[in-house]
XYZ file of C-alpha atoms in Angstrom:
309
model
C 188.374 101.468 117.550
C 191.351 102.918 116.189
C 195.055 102.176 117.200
C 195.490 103.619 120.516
C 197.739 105.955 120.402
C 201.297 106.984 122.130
C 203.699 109.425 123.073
C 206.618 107.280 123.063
C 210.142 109.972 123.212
C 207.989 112.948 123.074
C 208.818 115.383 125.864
C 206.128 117.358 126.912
C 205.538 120.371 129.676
C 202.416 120.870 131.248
C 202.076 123.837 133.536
C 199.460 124.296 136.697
C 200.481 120.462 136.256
C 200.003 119.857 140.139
C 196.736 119.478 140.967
C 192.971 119.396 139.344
C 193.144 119.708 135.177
C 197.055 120.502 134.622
C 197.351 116.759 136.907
C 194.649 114.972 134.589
C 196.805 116.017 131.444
C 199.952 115.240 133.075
C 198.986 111.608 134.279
C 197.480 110.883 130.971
C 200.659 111.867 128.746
C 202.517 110.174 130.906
C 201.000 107.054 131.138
C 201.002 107.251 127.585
C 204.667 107.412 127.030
C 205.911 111.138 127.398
C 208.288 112.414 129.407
C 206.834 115.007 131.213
C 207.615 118.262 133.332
C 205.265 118.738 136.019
C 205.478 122.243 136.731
C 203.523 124.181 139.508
C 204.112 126.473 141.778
C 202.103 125.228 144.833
C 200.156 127.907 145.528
C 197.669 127.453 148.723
C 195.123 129.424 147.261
C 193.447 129.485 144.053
C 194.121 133.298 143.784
C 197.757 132.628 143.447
C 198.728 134.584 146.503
C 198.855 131.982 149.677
C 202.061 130.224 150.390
C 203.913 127.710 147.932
C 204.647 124.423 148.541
C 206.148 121.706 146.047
C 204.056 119.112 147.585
C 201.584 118.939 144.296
C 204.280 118.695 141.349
C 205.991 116.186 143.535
C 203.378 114.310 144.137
C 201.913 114.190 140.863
C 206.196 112.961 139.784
C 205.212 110.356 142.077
C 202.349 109.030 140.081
C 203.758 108.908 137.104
C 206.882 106.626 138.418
C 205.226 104.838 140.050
C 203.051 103.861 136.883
C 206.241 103.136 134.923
C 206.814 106.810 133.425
C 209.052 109.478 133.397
C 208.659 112.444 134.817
C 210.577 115.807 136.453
C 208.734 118.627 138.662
C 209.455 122.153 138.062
C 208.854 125.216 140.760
C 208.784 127.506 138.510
C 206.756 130.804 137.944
C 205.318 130.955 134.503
C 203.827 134.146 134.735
C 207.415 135.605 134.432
C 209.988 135.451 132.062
C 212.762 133.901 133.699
C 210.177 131.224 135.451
C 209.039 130.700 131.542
C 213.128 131.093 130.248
C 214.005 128.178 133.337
C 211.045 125.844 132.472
C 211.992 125.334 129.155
C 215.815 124.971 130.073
C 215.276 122.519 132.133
C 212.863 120.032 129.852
C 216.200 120.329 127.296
C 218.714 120.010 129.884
C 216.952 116.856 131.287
C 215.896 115.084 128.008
C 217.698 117.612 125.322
C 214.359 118.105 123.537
C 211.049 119.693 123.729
C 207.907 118.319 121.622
C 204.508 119.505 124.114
C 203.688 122.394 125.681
C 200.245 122.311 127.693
C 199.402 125.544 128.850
C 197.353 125.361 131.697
C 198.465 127.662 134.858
C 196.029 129.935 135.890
C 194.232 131.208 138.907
C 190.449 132.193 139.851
C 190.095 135.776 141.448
C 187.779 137.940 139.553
C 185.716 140.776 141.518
C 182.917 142.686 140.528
C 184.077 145.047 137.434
C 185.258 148.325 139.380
C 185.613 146.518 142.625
C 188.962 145.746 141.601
C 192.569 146.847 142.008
C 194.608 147.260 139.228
C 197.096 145.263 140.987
C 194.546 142.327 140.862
C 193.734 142.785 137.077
C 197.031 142.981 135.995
C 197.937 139.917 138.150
C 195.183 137.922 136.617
C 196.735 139.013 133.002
C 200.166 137.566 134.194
C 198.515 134.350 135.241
C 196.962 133.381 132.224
C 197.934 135.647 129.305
C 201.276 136.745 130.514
C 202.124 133.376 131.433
C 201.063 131.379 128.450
C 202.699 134.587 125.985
C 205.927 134.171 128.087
C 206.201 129.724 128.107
C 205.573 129.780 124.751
C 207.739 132.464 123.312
C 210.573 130.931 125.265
C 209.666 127.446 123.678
C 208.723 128.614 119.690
C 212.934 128.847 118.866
C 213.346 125.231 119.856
C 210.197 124.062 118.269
C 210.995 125.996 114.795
C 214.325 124.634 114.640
C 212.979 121.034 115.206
C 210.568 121.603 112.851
C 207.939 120.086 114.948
C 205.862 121.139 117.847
C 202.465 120.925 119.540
C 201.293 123.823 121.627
C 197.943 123.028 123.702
C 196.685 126.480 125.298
C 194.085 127.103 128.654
C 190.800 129.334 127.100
C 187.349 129.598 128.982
C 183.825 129.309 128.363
C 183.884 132.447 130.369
C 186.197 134.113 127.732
C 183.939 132.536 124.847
C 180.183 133.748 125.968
C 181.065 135.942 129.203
C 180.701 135.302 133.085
C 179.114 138.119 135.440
C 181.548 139.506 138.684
C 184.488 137.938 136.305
C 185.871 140.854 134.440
C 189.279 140.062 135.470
C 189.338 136.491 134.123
C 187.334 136.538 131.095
C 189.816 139.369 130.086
C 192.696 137.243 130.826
C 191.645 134.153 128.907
C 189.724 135.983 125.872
C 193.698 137.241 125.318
C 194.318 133.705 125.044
C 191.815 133.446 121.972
C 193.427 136.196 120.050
C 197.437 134.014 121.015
C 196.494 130.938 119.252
C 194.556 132.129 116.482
C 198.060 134.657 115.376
C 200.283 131.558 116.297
C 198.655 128.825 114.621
C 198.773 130.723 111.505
C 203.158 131.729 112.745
C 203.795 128.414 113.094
C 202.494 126.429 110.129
C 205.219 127.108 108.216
C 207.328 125.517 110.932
C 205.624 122.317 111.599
C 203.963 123.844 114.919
C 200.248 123.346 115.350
C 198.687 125.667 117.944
C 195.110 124.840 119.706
C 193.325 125.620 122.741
C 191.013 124.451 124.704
C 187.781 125.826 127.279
C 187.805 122.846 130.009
C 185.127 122.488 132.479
C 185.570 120.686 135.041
C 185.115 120.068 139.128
C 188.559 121.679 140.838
C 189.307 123.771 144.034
C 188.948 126.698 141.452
C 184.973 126.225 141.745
C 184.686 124.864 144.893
C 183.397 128.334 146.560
C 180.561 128.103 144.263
C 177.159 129.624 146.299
C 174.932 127.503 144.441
C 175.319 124.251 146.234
C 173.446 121.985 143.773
C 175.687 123.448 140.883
C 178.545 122.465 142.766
C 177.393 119.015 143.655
C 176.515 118.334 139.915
C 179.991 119.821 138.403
C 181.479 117.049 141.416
C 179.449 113.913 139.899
C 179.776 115.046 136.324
C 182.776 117.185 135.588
C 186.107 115.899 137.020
C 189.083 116.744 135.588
C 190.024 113.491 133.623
C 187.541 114.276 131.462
C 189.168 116.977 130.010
C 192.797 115.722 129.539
C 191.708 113.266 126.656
C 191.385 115.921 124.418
C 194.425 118.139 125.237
C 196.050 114.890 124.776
C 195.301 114.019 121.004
C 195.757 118.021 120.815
C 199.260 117.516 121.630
C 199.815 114.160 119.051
C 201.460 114.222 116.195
C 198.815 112.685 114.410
C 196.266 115.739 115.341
C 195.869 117.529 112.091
C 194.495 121.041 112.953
C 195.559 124.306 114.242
C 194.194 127.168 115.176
C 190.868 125.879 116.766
C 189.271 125.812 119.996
C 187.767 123.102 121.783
C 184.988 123.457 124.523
C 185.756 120.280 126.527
C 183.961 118.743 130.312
C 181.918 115.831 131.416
C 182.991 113.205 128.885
C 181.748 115.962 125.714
C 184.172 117.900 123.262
C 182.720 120.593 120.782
C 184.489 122.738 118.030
C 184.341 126.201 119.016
C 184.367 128.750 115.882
C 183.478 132.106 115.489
C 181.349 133.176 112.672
C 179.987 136.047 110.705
C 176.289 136.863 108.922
C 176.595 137.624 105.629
C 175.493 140.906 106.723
C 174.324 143.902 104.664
C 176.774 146.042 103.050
C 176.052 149.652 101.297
C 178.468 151.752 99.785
C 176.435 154.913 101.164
C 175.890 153.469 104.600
C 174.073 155.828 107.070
C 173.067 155.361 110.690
C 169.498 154.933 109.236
C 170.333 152.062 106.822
C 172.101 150.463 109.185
C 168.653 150.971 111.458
C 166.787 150.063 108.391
C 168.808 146.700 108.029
C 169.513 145.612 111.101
C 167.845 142.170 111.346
C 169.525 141.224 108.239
C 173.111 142.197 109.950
C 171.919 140.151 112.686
C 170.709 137.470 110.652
C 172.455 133.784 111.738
C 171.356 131.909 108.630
C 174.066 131.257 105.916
C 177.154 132.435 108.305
C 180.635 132.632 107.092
C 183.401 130.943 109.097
C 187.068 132.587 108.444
C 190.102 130.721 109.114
C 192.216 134.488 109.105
C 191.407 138.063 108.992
C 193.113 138.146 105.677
C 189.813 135.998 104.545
C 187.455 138.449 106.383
C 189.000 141.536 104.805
C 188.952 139.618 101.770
C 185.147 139.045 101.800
C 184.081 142.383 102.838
C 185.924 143.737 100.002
C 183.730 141.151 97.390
C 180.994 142.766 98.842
C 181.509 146.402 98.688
C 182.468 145.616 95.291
C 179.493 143.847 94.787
C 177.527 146.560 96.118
C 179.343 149.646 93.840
C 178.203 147.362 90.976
């Protein structure tokens, strides 16, 4: 087993902090040494539109003095700028640094595509996209001048292979995909890794599930402490990659990556080639994994040269 490892003087932020994952991630940074501000804004529902209370980040404080850490709560709204602009301030004003950002805020209400409002979309895009753009643009300054930073941010399984009647959210999160792909690469140069992560795990977001046995299996196999181990050593400086996502729940973590065949390329392609070759385009066996779209573009160009010669 290797050293066990801490978060001694780190300050980290975790949003969505009060309750179910964002409280896992919280407890475990803190217990391992981090200072950490528990932000959430209390929401009584899971769509993000019941009344507020400060009960959860409070509470989850509570824990983590009462386990020896340090820790702060934070009311703020993520999912706007001056929530994000606040949150930050306050992590420097209290401890004059920032090292972690966990990602994690979110909510679950995702109708039936063209059931729903655009009101309803576009508050599911502030939730997740909007709010993890916003937290993390307001954090990047500090982090590049430092010259150090770890930035852990909320994906889905839902985003990755799709979810039926959830439009709205796999929308919201697939934008996440796209964020820490573009920053990874933004912030190498600046000592600022950027990862995400798909958790799955048993929280009041799922609880309304219709299949009962589902639910009673994600209760006994998926809670949310499974999860946080991974965010965790996400979020250390001793983590070594960027850029990658992480499908994490019931005590398992996989690599996520996204991969091309090696296709079929013609430099007089017609709709009937492309008819003619189709199994080969489709063809999984000797994929090609690209760590930008630099390499991509850089590959199909071999080929089409390949295939003018």
């Amino acid at each position: 087993m290797s050293e066990k490892l801490h978060f001694d003087e780190r300050v980290a932020i975790v949003t969505g902090a009060g309750r179910g994952i964002g409280r896992a991630h919280a407890l475990l940074l803190g217990a391992r040494g981090a200072r950490v501000v528990v932000n959430d804004l209390g929401s009584a529902t899971v769509d993000g539109t019941g009344a507020a209370t400060r009960e959860p980040a409070l509470d989850v404080v509570g824990e983590i003095e009462r386990s020896g850490g340090v820790a702060a709560a934070s009311f703020d709204d993520v999912s706007t700028e001056s929530g994000a602009a606040n949150l930050i301030a306050q992590a420097l004003d209290d401890w004059g640094r920032l090292d972690i950002l966990v990602n994690n805020a979110g909510i679950n209400a995702s109708p039936p595509f063209g059931e729903g409002s655009t009101e309803a979309f576009d508050r599911m895009m502030r939730q997740h996209a909007y709010g993890h753009f916003f937290v993390t643009r307001a954090a990047w300054p500090h982090m590049t001048s430092a010259g150090y930073g770890r930035v852990v941010l909320t994906t889905s399984g839902a985003a990755l292979y799709g979810l039926p009647q959830s439009s709205h959210y796999c929308t919201a999160k697939g934008a996440i995909i796209g964020m820490t792909k573009a920053l990874a690469l933004e912030g190498a140069g600046a000592g600022i890794r950027v990862n995400a992560v798909a958790p799955a795990a048993y929280t009041r977001m799922v609880t309304g599930l219709q299949d009962e046995s589902l639910r009673q299996q994600m209760e006994e196999l998926m809670p949310p402490r499974f999860v946080a181990p991974m965010v965790a050593w996400l979020a250390h400086e001793a983590c070594p990659v960027s850029g990658e996502i992480f499908d994490v729940g019931a005590g398992r973590a996989a690599r996520v990556f996204f991969a091309e065949s090696p296709g079929f390329c013609s430099r007089s392609l017609s709709i009937e080639e492309v008819q003619a070759s189709f199994d080969t385009i489709c063809d999984e066996s000797g994929y090609l994994v690209f760590k930008t779209g630099m390499e991509s573009a850089e590959k199909m160009a071999e080929m089409a040269a390949a295939a003018m010669s």
